Structures are given as structure tokens and as C-alpha cells.
Amino acid sequence: MNQLPLQGLVVLEFSQYLSGPSAGLRLADLGARVIKIERPQGGDAGRRLAIKDLWVEEDSLLFHTINRNKESFTADLKKEEDRELVKKLILKADVLIHNFRPGVMEKIGLDYDSIQDWHPRIIYAEISGYGKEGPWKNRPGQDLLLQSVSGLAYTSGNAGDDPVPFGLSIGDTLCGAQLVQGILGALIRRHKTGKGARVEISLLESLIDFQFELVTTYHASGTLPQRSGVSNGNPLLGAPYGIYATSDGHIAIAMMNIHELGKHIGCDDLLTFDQADVFLKRDLIKQCLAAHLSQRSSAYWLALLHEHDLWAMQVFNWQQLSEQEGYRRIGMEQVITTAGGQQITTTRCPVRFNGERLTSKKAAPLLGQHTKQITEEFTK
Amino acid sequence: MNQLPLQGLVVLEFSQYLSGPSAGLRLADLGARVIKIERPQGGDAGRRLAIKDLWVEEDSLLFHTINRNKESFTADLKKEEDRELVKKLILKADVLIHNFRPGVMEKIGLDYDSIQDWHPRIIYAEISGYGKEGPWKNRPGQDLLLQSVSGLAYTSGNAGDDPVPFGLSIGDTLCGAQLVQGILGALIRRHKTGKGARVEISLLESLIDFQFELVTTYHASGTLPQRSGVSNGNPLLGAPYGIYATSDGHIAIAMMNIHELGKHIGCDDLLTFDQADVFLKRDLIKQCLAAHLSQRSSAYWLALLHEHDLWAMQVFNWQQLSEQEGYRRIGMEQVITTAGGQQITTTRCPVRFNGERLTSKKAAPLLGQHTKQITEEFTK
């Protein structure tokens, strides 16, 4: 195995649920030592947040998945004695991440300005829901709510549908990923300048960044993006972009010339439209295509489309995907053995480094599992 | 303004469309000098990929948005003479990014193994669609297709719906973000070891990573995730999680105790269910809630919910959002003046650094705009 990129760095994670912990997980997989600082009573609230009602030993499966490869240190930050101990940990840390609501870290004297006085090299990374000022600063910074506020729910689904949220926590994931970018950038800067930095992001800023195309087209066109009435794939793209039913399943068709498409799949109706009309007559064109594709199987159409290198693929659910050779070959799964001896099949870090996949066998920590050991190590 | 984190670093971007260029944009916004290496005929194919048929001068608005803050250098990589010139650029570069299909860079001698011989400090970053081996390696690596293959289209929309793709290019965005993490990690490692590295990722690996909850629950439970029949928000979460119609719009309701919810909004039906049944009776519970919420306005319900700090928010479209004080306060917009003098309102980098927002006035380059200047600078 390579020397991992972040080997030797210590990260303290004062974080709950998904956004902060997903940043911590990525830093851990890249080689950092990540220590969760948790309340003695219950710890990270994510330990109790179950997906599909699945639990592993005392914690939710979700917690195990997003907190593997970390250590746990318990401290009651309301107690002076525990705070002093935590400050000793901070003094030896390179990075601190928190996703508390604005004001919480200030109240206990662990805000950036206070820490910077005695540890100017710290990289202090903060996630909020809606930024630290303005009318929404104290609103709950939860993924679905941010999707809803940020306009994102009007990008998926068809024109006639109610707003449709993305079915996974896109805000948490992007925000965590962007925080990692900021943290690593700050570490690179510290190499040159010797100085730490404060890195801030909010779920709202992450989701606006994600919608850069919508912001820019909204201002340039003055009109709202319109979801397609048929097989919407992206409200800003013309026909044929979308997912279509075939006689035995579904296929996805990305951007391509509609005449070329019509010719190769034998859909003469498409030839009656002008390529320049793929925006204006989007739904009409897609209706013709949908009617045509419904008559034969996915395999039939994909053979024709791939023969001409047109951009189309199957639509799989999780069971179908996991049976594909193309899925197995990327080797994204790894098996973790928990502290209690149970085995969990989960994902690895998606980045490969010098040809090697970054896996880690270390399971999520029990609450406070490393408190004693870390106390000895950091206070001697 | 701070010293930007990546100031002094040179990045060569051999990339098209969205995934590679989004990584380049982030590196540029963090302070790196990013030079696009483009074909003399047409350049980055993204210059011709229009969203909503919007164009700015000769290039699509999309191209302008994702390639601001960069320079453009044209070279015909099939010509020996141009390749030799590009090698001189590579020798002075810190990072090289490409998202060509597997084999393209090998054919012209610009693969990692070849470059490493004469420039061992290079960070060589590659994006593929499906990995560089296996049955899908030559399939088109396009966002919608990867969403469809990776199972993601079965997370959004309701149980009865056809597969519903995310309405924006989630694969490109996540993959670009994760590549940046890998690149920055490799740069940190280079500070310590003096050695470059190869960083690889594929759109498929990014989207599987994004679905870590689905992978893990699929293996733990042996059953497929089921989208909710009513107001699906996440196939793995129980009631009431989702978006609901009110008498005058929509509101989003995240995870909360259904009895507490029922009590505070006066929905007695919710009190007849057991909190333990929010997974098993998800649709029934959500139907009761939907019927109740449809009777009064969004403002009415949100006042009750926020009074008790329950996790709920408005659902906005882009016009509504852009009128909100909470949106204006995060200041995510910036105005760029193009080479031709036109103004574009677009987004800034979402990360803040020592309290400052990272903006940049530099517009997207014309094709080959900096070829002459860069040739002089890099070959003297």
C-alpha cells in the first residue's frame, strides 16, 4: 500500500448526522486520524437515526456506514473539566470540523477566534444550514429542507408533477465534499504560510453551487426552468434527453441528434422534426420517441444505439446492478467487521491512488471507545 | 483578500463537458492557474453543448459558466510538433486532469507512466465513465446514463412511477468534487514525499459512493429499497419524510416523531399510529398527513411547526428563492464580464475562506486565447 495522502494528520470531528461525518470519513479514508468528539449521553445523534429500521448492535446501520474508520472520544462540553481536556486534544490537532448551529461553539469558547489565540495553525471547518447570518440562520439545516428551499425540487420529475426531491441526501454529500476541498486547500496553504484558516460552508451554498446552470440560465433568460412533460431528465436540456419505457424495462437516452437517432432506430416520426426544435417541441418529440421505444425490448434498442456509438444505457435497480460484471469490476464494496463481531458490506473511498483502491478495515467506534487511550496519549 | 490556498499551482485541463471542467473550476477558484488544452478545431465539446438553447458570443452559456477563471491553449495532439510543445507545458505543471475515454492518452504518449519518466512530481488525475477495465469501459460516460446504470433512478419519485433521474448532473458534479479531493490529497503527500501520484475515479464509482446507504442496506436486508407511494423523500426513510401540498403551495417535512407532529398540527389521525410503524405503515401515515396538510396554507403550517422547532421548510422555485432575504444574504451570485463585453450572472465558489467569499472576475477563455502568451512563457 502507498503512503496515504493525509497520513499523520489529526482531525477532530464535532459533528452529527451526515454532512460533517461524511467529510470526516473522506479525510479518514485519505489517511487522516479522525476522532469524533461526542456527548457522553447518546453521542452523535446519527447513532439513533435508522434507515429502513436497520440496526447493528446498539447503533443504526447508517451510523456504522458513515463513521467507520474513526475513533470516539466522549466529553461533556458544558463541563469546564471536559472542555480543558478537549482543548488539549485541539492543540495537537490539525483540523477541527463542526456542524453545530451558529452560536453553539462560541458559547463554550471553542469558536475559531478563541482557538486561534492559542493554536494559530488550526484549520477550523464549519458547516451550517443556511449560513451564519440572515433570517434562516436558526432554521433546521436538514437535507430535504435545503433541497426544498433551494429550488432543487423543481428539477426532477415531469412538468405536471408536484415538486420532487432527490431521493438521497445530496446537500449533505456535496457540502461534506466541498468542505473537504476547503480543508485540504487550507492545509496546502499552511505548508507555505505556516498559518491556519477558517473554512466555512453551508448546505444552502452547496446546493446553489450545484445548481450553477439554473442560476445562470435564470438570470440570462429571465424565465424559470421548465421540467419536460415527458421523460424529464434535466429541465434545461432538449429532446431526447431522458429515461424511456421499452417493452421489457427502461433505457436512458442522453443528448444526440434526433435525425441520427430516428434513422438508426427506425423512428420516421423523428425525421419530421427540425433539430433546431429540440427545445421548443421537446415534449412532442419525446412523445413520438416514447411511443416507438415501447414496442421493442431494451436489448434490441441498445444494440442498435451502441452499434452507432449513440449515448444510451440500461436502467438498473440495485439488484440488477449488483449482478453486472461492470459493477463487480469496479470493486466498490468492502466488508467491515464491527466491534461486536458483525460483518457489514459497505462502500470504499471512490478515489484510487497510484492504482490502488483505498479500503479500510476499521469499523465505526462504540461511543467513547477511545476516550481513555486518547486521554493518556494527548495529555502526557 | 487572503492568499488563496492554491496560489502558484499550475493545472492543465485536458477535459470536456462537465466532470473534468468542474474539477478545474474548483481548483481555479481556490487559486490555481488552470489552462485548458483544447483541439484547434472547436475545442472542448462543451463549447457547443447548449442548455435551454442559450449562447454567449460563440460559445454556449454552459461553457462560460463552468470554464470561467481559466485560460485556453490550443494544440493538435495528433501532431508531433504540438505534442512536444504540450510536454513543455506539462513539465512546468503541478497537476494534469483528463476525462478522455480509456486508451486515448496512452495512444499519444501522454499517459501517466510515460510522463512520470520525465516528470515524477506530476499529479495525474483521470476521470472515466465506468473505470478503465471491464465490459463497460468503452461505453459513453455521460451523467444520465451513469445515473441509470447505477440504480440512482429508483430513489426519486413515488413507488408507482417509472424510474426518475435526478434533474441535474449529479454524477459529473460529485465525480469532479471527489477528483479535487484526490488531487489536493496528492499535493499534500507530495509536500512530504516529493513524489507525484496518479489519482483515478470514475463516474460509476462516484455514484456508488453517493449511494453508500443503499449498498449497505441492500446487503444487510437483502431487499431492494422501496420508494414511498406518497411524497417519497428517500426510499430508506419512514413517515413523514417528504414534500406535501398545502392549500397554496408545498412544504417539506423531514424526520420527526409522528405523535409530536400530530399534536402540534392538530392531526388526530397521526396519533392512532404507533411511532414504531413509520417504516411499515409509511404510506398510510403519509396519506393521513397529506389530507390534513392540504386544508390550510403553507404559512399556517410552518408557523406551527417552527414554533416547536420541528424540521419543516417552504418549497421554492427559482423565482421565489431569488426573492428571499435568506438567499440574498449568502451572496452566492457574481457577475462576470465576457471577453466580448457581455455580462453573465453566475455563482461563486461555495467555500468561504477566513470569512471571505471566493469570487473571481475572470471570464471563460475564447478558444486559444492564451496560446501565444503561454507558448512564450513556458518555452523560454
Coordinates of N, CA and C in Angstrom, one line a residue, chain A residues 15-17 36-48 59 63 72-75 367-368:
Chain A
S15 N -19.3 16.6 15.1 CA -20.3 16.6 14.0 C -21.3 15.5 14.3
Q16 N -22.5 15.8 13.7 CA -23.6 14.9 13.8 C -24.2 14.6 12.5
Y17 N -25.0 13.5 12.4 CA -25.7 13.1 11.2 C -24.8 12.9 10.0
K36 N -13.9 11.4 16.7 CA -15.2 12.0 16.9 C -15.3 12.5 18.4
I37 N -15.7 13.7 18.6 CA -15.9 14.2 20.0 C -17.4 14.1 20.2
E38 N -17.8 13.3 21.1 CA -19.3 13.1 21.3 C -19.7 13.3 22.7
R39 N -21.0 13.7 22.9 CA -21.6 13.8 24.2 C -21.6 12.4 24.9
P40 N -21.4 12.4 26.2 CA -21.4 11.1 26.9 C -22.8 10.5 26.8
Q41 N -23.9 11.3 26.8 CA -25.2 10.7 26.7 C -25.6 10.6 25.3
G42 N -25.5 9.4 24.7 CA -26.1 9.2 23.3 C -25.1 9.5 22.2
G43 N -24.2 10.4 22.4 CA -23.2 10.7 21.4 C -23.8 11.4 20.1
D44 N -23.2 11.2 19.0 CA -23.7 11.7 17.7 C -25.1 11.3 17.5
A45 N -26.0 12.2 17.3 CA -27.5 11.9 17.1 C -27.7 10.9 16.0
G46 N -26.7 10.8 15.1 CA -26.8 9.9 14.0 C -26.8 8.4 14.4
R47 N -26.3 8.2 15.7 CA -26.3 6.8 16.2 C -27.8 6.3 16.3
R48 N -28.7 7.2 16.4 CA -30.1 6.8 16.6 C -30.9 7.0 15.3
D59 N -26.1 0.7 17.5 CA -26.2 1.9 16.7 C -26.9 1.6 15.4
F63 N -25.2 5.0 10.9 CA -24.1 5.5 11.7 C -22.8 4.7 11.4
S72 N -13.7 7.3 18.8 CA -14.7 8.1 19.5 C -14.2 8.5 20.9
F73 N -14.3 9.8 21.2 CA -13.9 10.4 22.5 C -15.1 11.1 23.1
T74 N -15.5 10.7 24.3 CA -16.7 11.4 24.9 C -16.2 12.5 25.8
A75 N -17.0 13.7 25.7 CA -16.7 14.8 26.6 C -18.0 15.6 26.7
L367 N -19.5 4.3 21.3 CA -19.5 5.6 22.0 C -18.4 5.6 23.1
G368 N -17.4 6.5 22.9 CA -16.4 6.6 23.9 C -15.3 5.5 23.9

